[in-house]
Coordinates of C-alpha atoms in Angstrom, one line a residue:
M194 CA -13.2 -2.6 9.7
I195 CA -11.8 -0.3 7.0
G196 CA -11.5 -1.9 3.5
L197 CA -8.2 -1.8 1.7
I198 CA -7.7 -1.6 -2.1
L199 CA -4.2 -1.6 -3.8
T200 CA -3.7 -0.4 -7.3
G201 CA -0.8 0.6 -9.5
H202 CA 1.0 0.3 -12.8
G203 CA 1.9 -3.2 -14.0
Q204 CA 2.3 -5.7 -11.1
F205 CA 3.0 -3.1 -8.5
A206 CA -0.2 -3.7 -6.5
V207 CA 0.1 -7.5 -6.8
G208 CA 3.8 -7.5 -5.6
V209 CA 3.3 -5.1 -2.7
G210 CA 0.1 -7.0 -1.7
Q211 CA 2.0 -10.3 -1.7
A212 CA 4.7 -8.6 0.5
L213 CA 2.1 -7.2 2.8
E214 CA 0.5 -10.7 3.3
M215 CA 3.9 -12.3 3.8
I216 CA 4.6 -9.9 6.7
A217 CA 1.1 -9.1 8.2
G218 CA -0.8 -12.3 7.2
K219 CA -3.9 -12.9 5.1
Q220 CA -6.0 -9.7 4.8
A221 CA -9.8 -9.5 5.0
A222 CA -11.8 -6.8 3.3
Y223 CA -9.0 -6.4 0.8
R224 CA -8.8 -6.1 -3.0
V225 CA -5.9 -5.8 -5.5
V226 CA -6.7 -4.0 -8.8
P227 CA -3.7 -3.9 -11.1
F228 CA -3.4 -1.7 -14.2
L229 CA -1.8 -3.6 -17.0
E230 CA -0.5 -2.0 -20.1
S231 CA -3.2 -3.7 -22.2
D232 CA -6.0 -2.4 -20.0
P233 CA -8.1 0.6 -21.1
M234 CA -8.5 3.3 -18.5
D235 CA -12.3 2.8 -18.3
A236 CA -11.8 -0.9 -17.5
L237 CA -9.5 0.1 -14.6
E238 CA -12.0 2.7 -13.3
N239 CA -14.8 0.1 -13.6
N240 CA -12.7 -2.6 -11.7
L241 CA -11.9 -0.1 -9.0
R242 CA -15.6 0.9 -8.7
N243 CA -16.6 -2.8 -8.5
A244 CA -14.0 -3.4 -5.7
M245 CA -15.3 -0.3 -3.8
A246 CA -18.9 -1.5 -4.1
E247 CA -18.0 -4.9 -2.8
L248 CA -16.0 -3.5 0.2
Q249 CA -18.6 -0.9 1.0
E250 CA -21.1 -3.6 1.9
E251 CA -18.8 -5.0 4.6
T252 CA -16.8 -2.1 5.9
E253 CA -17.1 1.4 7.5
G254 CA -14.8 3.0 5.0
I255 CA -12.3 2.2 2.3
V256 CA -8.7 3.3 1.7
V257 CA -7.3 3.0 -1.8
F258 CA -3.5 3.0 -2.1
A259 CA -2.1 3.9 -5.5
D260 CA 1.5 4.0 -6.6
L261 CA 1.9 7.4 -8.3
L262 CA 0.3 10.8 -8.0
G263 CA -1.2 11.8 -11.4
G264 CA -0.9 8.2 -12.8
S265 CA -3.8 6.4 -14.4
P266 CA -4.5 4.2 -11.3
F267 CA -4.6 7.3 -9.1
K268 CA -6.9 9.1 -11.6
A269 CA -9.2 6.1 -11.9
A270 CA -9.3 5.7 -8.1
M271 CA -10.3 9.4 -7.7
L272 CA -13.0 9.1 -10.4
A273 CA -14.4 5.9 -9.0
S274 CA -14.4 7.2 -5.4
V275 CA -16.8 10.0 -6.0
D276 CA -19.6 7.4 -6.2
F277 CA -19.0 6.2 -2.7
E278 CA -18.9 7.7 0.8
N279 CA -15.9 7.3 3.2
V280 CA -13.3 6.5 0.5
E281 CA -9.8 7.9 0.9
V282 CA -7.2 7.8 -1.8
V283 CA -3.5 7.7 -0.9
V284 CA -0.6 7.9 -3.4
G285 CA 3.1 7.1 -3.0
T286 CA 2.4 3.7 -1.5
N287 CA 5.2 1.9 0.3
L288 CA 5.2 -1.3 2.3
P289 CA 5.6 0.3 5.8
M290 CA 2.4 2.3 5.3
L291 CA 0.5 -0.9 4.3
I292 CA 1.8 -2.8 7.3
E293 CA 0.6 0.1 9.5
I294 CA -2.9 0.1 8.1
A295 CA -3.1 -3.7 8.3
M296 CA -2.5 -3.5 12.0
L297 CA -5.0 -0.6 12.6
R298 CA -7.9 -1.1 10.2
E299 CA -9.8 -3.8 12.0
F300 CA -10.7 -1.5 15.0
A301 CA -10.5 2.0 13.3
A302 CA -13.3 4.4 13.7
S303 CA -12.8 5.9 10.2
A304 CA -10.8 5.6 7.0
Q305 CA -9.3 9.1 7.7
D306 CA -7.9 7.8 11.1
V307 CA -6.0 5.0 9.5
V308 CA -4.8 7.2 6.6
T309 CA -3.2 9.7 9.0
Q310 CA -1.3 6.9 10.9
S311 CA -0.4 5.2 7.6
L312 CA 1.1 8.3 6.1
L313 CA 3.2 8.9 9.2
A314 CA 4.5 5.3 9.1
G315 CA 5.3 5.6 5.4
K316 CA 7.1 8.9 5.8
E317 CA 9.2 7.7 8.7
A318 CA 10.3 4.7 6.8
I319 CA 11.9 6.7 4.0
Q320 CA 15.5 7.2 5.0
Q321 CA 19.0 7.2 3.6
V322 CA 21.1 4.6 5.4
S323 CA 24.8 4.0 4.9
L324 CA 27.3 1.7 6.6
P325 CA 30.2 3.4 8.5
T326 CA 33.5 3.4 6.7
I327 CA 35.6 0.4 7.9
Q328 CA 39.2 1.0 8.7
H329 CA 41.7 -1.2 7.0
N330 CA 42.7 -2.7 10.5
D331 CA 39.2 -3.6 11.2
I332 CA 39.0 -5.9 8.1
D333 CA 41.3 -8.5 9.7
E334 CA 38.8 -8.8 12.6
F335 CA 36.1 -9.8 10.2
D336 CA 38.2 -12.4 8.4
D337 CA 38.2 -14.8 11.3
E338 CA 34.4 -14.8 11.8
D339 CA 32.0 -17.0 10.0
G340 CA 29.6 -15.2 7.7
I341 CA 25.9 -15.4 7.5

């Protein structure tokens, strides 16, 4: 199994983690390390290092998902990761990439394998979507139907 750590500014990691578990179920080998405004940077780095140490004992690799390239959670994850083998750090986290890794990580051969698939899923999920313009005549058709 590949371990999973979520980190980010404020409650980002907590919120996206809750959404992940709502959709993909309870996660094993999983830690959430938020970075609150009141937290010093060294505490965040230490919390990430502790999470990595715990997961390293039970997994073949670890993927850390951070919210923002260059942000404090990203920097702390990079600094902490140098103390461990098989740790990958991913930034720009979105829910589709987490759902993808949740489905793949139990049987994955390496952290890099799940990162590649997760990045593809995350990129494919980013789209601009718009509704087609409704003609005035079409509005009457919708008036007779029950809404949701």
